[in-house]
GROMACS .gro file of N, CA and C in nm:
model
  264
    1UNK      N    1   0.080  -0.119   0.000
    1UNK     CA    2   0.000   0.000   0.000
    1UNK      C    3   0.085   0.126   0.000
    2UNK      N    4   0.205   0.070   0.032
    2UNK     CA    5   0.302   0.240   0.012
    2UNK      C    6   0.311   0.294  -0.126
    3UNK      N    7   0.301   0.235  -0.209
    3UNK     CA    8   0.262   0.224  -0.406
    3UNK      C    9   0.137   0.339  -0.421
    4UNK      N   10   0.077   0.334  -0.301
    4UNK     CA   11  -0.040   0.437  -0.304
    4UNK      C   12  -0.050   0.542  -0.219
    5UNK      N   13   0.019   0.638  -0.244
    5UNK     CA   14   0.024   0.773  -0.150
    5UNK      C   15  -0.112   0.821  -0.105
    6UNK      N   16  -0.165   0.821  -0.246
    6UNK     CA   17  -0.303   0.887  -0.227
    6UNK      C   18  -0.422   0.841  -0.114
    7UNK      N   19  -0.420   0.748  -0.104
    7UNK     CA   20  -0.560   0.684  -0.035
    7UNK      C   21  -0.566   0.719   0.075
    8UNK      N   22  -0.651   0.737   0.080
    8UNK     CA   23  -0.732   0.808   0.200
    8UNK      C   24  -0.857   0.732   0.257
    9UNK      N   25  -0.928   0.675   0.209
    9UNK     CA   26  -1.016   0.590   0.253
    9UNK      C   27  -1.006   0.441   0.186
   10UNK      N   28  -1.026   0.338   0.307
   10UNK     CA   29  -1.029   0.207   0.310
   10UNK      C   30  -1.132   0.133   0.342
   11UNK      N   31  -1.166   0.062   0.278
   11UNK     CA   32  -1.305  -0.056   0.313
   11UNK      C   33  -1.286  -0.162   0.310
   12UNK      N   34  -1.312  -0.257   0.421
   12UNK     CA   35  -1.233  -0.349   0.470
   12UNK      C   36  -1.336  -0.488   0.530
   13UNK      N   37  -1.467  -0.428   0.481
   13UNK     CA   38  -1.562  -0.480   0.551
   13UNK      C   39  -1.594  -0.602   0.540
   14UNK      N   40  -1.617  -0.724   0.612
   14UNK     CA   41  -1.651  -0.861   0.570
   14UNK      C   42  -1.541  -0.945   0.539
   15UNK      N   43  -1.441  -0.890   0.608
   15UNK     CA   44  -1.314  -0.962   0.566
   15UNK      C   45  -1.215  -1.045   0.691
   16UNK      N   46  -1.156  -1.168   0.686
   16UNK     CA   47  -1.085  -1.155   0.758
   16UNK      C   48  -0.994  -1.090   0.847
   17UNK      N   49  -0.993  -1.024   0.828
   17UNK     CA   50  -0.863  -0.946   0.909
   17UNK      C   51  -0.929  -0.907   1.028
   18UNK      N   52  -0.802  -0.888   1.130
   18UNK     CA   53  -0.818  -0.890   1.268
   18UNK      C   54  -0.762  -0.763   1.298
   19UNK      N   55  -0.711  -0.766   1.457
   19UNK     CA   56  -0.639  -0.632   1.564
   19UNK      C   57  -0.473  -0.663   1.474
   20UNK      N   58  -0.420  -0.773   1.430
   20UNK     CA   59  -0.275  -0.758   1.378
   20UNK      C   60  -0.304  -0.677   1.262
   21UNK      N   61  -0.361  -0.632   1.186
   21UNK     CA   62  -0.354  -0.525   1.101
   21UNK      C   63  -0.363  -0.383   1.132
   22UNK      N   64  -0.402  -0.368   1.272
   22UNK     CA   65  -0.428  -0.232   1.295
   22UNK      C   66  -0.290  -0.145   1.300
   23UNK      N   67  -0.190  -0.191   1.333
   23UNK     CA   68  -0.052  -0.073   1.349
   23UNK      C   69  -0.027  -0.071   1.214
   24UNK      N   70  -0.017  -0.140   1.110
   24UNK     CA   71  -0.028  -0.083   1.002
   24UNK      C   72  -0.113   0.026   0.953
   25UNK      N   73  -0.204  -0.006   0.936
   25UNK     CA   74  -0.353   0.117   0.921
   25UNK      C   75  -0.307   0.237   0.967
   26UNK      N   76  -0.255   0.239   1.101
   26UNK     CA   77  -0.202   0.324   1.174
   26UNK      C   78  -0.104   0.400   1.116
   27UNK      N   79  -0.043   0.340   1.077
   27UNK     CA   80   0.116   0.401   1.019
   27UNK      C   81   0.091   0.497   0.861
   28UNK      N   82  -0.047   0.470   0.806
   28UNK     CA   83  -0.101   0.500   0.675
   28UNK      C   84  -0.169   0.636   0.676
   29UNK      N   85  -0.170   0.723   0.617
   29UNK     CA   86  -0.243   0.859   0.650
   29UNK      C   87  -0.353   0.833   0.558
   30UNK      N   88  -0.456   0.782   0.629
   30UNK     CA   89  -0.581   0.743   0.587
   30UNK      C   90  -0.721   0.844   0.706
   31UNK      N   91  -0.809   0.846   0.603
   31UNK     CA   92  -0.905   0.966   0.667
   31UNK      C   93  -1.021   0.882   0.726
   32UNK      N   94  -1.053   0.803   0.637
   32UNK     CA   95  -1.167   0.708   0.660
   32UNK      C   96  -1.138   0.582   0.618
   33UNK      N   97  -1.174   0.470   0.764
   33UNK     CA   98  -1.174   0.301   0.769
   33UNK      C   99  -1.291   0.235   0.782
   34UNK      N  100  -1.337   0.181   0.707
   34UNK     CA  101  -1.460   0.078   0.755
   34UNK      C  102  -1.416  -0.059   0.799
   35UNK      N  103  -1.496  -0.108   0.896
   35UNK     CA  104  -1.458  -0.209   0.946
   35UNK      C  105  -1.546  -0.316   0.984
   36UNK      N  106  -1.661  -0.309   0.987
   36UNK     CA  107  -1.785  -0.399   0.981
   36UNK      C  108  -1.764  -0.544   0.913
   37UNK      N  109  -1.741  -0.620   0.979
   37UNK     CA  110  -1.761  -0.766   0.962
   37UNK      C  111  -1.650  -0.830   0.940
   38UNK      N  112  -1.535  -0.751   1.045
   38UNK     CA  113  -1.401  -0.817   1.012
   38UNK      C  114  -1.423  -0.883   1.191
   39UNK      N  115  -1.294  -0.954   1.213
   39UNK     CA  116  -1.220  -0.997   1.315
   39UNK      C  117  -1.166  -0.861   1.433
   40UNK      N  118  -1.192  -0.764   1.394
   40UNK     CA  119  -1.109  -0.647   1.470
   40UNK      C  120  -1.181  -0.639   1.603
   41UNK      N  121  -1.126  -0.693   1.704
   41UNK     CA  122  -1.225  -0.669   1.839
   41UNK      C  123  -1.231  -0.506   1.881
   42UNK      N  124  -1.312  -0.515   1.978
   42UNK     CA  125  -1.357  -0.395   2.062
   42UNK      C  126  -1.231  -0.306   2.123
   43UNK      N  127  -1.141  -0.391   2.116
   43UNK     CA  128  -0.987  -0.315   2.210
   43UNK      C  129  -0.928  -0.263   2.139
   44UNK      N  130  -0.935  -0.314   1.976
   44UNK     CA  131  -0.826  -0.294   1.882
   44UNK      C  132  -0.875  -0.209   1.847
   45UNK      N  133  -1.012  -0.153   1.788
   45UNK     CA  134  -1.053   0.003   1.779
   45UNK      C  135  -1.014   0.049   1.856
   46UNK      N  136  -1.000   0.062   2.005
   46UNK     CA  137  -0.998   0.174   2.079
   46UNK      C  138  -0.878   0.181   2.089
   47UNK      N  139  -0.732   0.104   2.054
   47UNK     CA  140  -0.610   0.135   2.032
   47UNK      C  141  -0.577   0.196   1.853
   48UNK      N  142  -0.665   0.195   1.798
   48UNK     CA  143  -0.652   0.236   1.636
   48UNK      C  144  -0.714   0.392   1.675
   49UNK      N  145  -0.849   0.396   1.739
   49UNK     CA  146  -0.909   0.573   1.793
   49UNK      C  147  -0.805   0.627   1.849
   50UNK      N  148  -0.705   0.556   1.920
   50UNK     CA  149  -0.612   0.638   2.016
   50UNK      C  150  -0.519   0.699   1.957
   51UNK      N  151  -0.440   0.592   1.856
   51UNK     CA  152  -0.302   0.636   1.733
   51UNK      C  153  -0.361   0.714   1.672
   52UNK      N  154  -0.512   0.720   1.606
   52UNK     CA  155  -0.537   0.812   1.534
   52UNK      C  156  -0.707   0.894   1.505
   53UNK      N  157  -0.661   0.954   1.626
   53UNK     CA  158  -0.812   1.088   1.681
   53UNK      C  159  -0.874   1.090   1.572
   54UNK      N  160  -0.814   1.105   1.432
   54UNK     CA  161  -0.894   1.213   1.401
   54UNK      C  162  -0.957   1.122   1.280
   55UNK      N  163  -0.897   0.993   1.263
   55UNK     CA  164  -0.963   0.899   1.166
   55UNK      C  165  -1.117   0.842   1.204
   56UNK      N  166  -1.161   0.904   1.097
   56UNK     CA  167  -1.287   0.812   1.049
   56UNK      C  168  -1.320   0.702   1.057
   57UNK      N  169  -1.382   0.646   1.143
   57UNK     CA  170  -1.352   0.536   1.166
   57UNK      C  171  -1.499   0.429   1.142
   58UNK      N  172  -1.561   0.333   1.079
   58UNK     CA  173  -1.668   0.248   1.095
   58UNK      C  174  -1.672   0.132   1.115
   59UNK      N  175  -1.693   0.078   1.222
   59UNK     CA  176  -1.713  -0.061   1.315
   59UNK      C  177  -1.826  -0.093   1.312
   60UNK      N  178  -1.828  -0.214   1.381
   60UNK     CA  179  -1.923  -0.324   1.477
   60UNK      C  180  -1.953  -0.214   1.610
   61UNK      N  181  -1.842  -0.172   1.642
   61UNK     CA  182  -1.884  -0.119   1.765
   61UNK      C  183  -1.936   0.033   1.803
   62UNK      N  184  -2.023   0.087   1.786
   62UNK     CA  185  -2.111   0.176   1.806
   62UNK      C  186  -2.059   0.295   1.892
   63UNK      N  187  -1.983   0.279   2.027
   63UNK     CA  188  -1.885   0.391   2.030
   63UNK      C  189  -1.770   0.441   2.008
   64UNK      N  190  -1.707   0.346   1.860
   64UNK     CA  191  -1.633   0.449   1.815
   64UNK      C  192  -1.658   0.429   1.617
   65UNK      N  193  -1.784   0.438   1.623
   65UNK     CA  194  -1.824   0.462   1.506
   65UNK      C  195  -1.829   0.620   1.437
   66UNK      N  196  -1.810   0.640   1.329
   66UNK     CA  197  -1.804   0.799   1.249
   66UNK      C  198  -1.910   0.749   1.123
   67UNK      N  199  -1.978   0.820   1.113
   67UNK     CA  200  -2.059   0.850   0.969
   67UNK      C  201  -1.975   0.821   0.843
   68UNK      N  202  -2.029   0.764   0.721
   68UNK     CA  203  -1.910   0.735   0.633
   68UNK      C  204  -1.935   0.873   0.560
   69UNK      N  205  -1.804   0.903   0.508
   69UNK     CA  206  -1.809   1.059   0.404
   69UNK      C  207  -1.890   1.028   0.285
   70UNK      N  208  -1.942   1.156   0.238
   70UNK     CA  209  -2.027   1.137   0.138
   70UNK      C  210  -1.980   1.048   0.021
   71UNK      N  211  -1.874   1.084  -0.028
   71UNK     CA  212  -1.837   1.102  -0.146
   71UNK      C  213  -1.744   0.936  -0.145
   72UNK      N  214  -1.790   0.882  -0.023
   72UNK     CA  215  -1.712   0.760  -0.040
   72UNK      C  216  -1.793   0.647  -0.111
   73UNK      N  217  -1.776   0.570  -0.230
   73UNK     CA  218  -1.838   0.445  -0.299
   73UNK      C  219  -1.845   0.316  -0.202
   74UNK      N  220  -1.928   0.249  -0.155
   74UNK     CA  221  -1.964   0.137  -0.089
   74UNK      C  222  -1.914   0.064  -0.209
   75UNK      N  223  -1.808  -0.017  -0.163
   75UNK     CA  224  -1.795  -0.141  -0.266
   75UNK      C  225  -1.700  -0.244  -0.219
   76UNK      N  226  -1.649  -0.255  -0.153
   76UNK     CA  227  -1.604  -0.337  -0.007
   76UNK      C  228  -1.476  -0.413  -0.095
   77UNK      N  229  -1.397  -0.484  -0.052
   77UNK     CA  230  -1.286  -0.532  -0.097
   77UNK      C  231  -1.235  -0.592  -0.197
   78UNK      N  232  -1.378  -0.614  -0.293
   78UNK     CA  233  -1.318  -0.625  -0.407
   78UNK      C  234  -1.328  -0.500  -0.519
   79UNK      N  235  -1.340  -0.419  -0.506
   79UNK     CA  236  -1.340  -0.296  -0.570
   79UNK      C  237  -1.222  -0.245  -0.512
   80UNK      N  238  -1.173  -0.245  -0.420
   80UNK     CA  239  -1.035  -0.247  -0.382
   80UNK      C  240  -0.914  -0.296  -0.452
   81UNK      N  241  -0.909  -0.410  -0.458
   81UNK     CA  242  -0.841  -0.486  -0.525
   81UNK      C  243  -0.815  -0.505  -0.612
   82UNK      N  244  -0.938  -0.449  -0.728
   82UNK     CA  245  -0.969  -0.427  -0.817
   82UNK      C  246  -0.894  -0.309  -0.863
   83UNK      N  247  -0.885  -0.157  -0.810
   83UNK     CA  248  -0.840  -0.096  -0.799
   83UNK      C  249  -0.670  -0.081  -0.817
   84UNK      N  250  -0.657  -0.140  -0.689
   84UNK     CA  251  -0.472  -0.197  -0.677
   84UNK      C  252  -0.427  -0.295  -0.812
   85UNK      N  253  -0.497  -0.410  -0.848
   85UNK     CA  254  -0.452  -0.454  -0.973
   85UNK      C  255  -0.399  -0.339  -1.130
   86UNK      N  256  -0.577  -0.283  -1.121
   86UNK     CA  257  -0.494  -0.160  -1.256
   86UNK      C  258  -0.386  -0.087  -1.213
   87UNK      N  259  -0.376  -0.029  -1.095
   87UNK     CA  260  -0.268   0.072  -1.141
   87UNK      C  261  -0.107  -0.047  -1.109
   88UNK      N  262  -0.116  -0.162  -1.031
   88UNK     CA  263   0.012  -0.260  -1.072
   88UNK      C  264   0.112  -0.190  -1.084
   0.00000   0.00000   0.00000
């Protein structure tokens, strides 16, 4: 993902991934994360809210949920991927 300066928002939803992905995420200057229907427990948000206040954040868990930005496309990880393949 360092191949991609730009990104700013991630959707991640329905996917395996757990709390070992979060210090990465972290390390990424990303504005908005969705996270609904992964592995990421309740602790690992509130250590991902902590590294980073000011991220956007959408969970399972209801207090530390953010509204998703308008202008963001619902299309969950394979439109992602999809994405990352063209530009290769």
């Amino acid at each position: 993902m360092k191949k991609l300066p730009g990104l700013q928002h991630l959707v991640l939803d329905h996917t395996r991934l757990g709390d070992e992905i979060l210090p990465d995420l972290s390390r990424l200057e990303l504005s908005y994360v969705s996270l609904p229907g992964t592995q990421v427990t309740q602790e690992g948000v509130a250590r991902l809210r902590h590294r980073c206040p000011t991220l956007k954040l959408q969970s399972a868990f209801k207090q530390y949920t953010a509204p998703q930005p308008e202008k963001t496309r619902r299309g969950g990880l394979g439109r992602f991927v999809r994405a990352l393949l063209k530009r290769g």
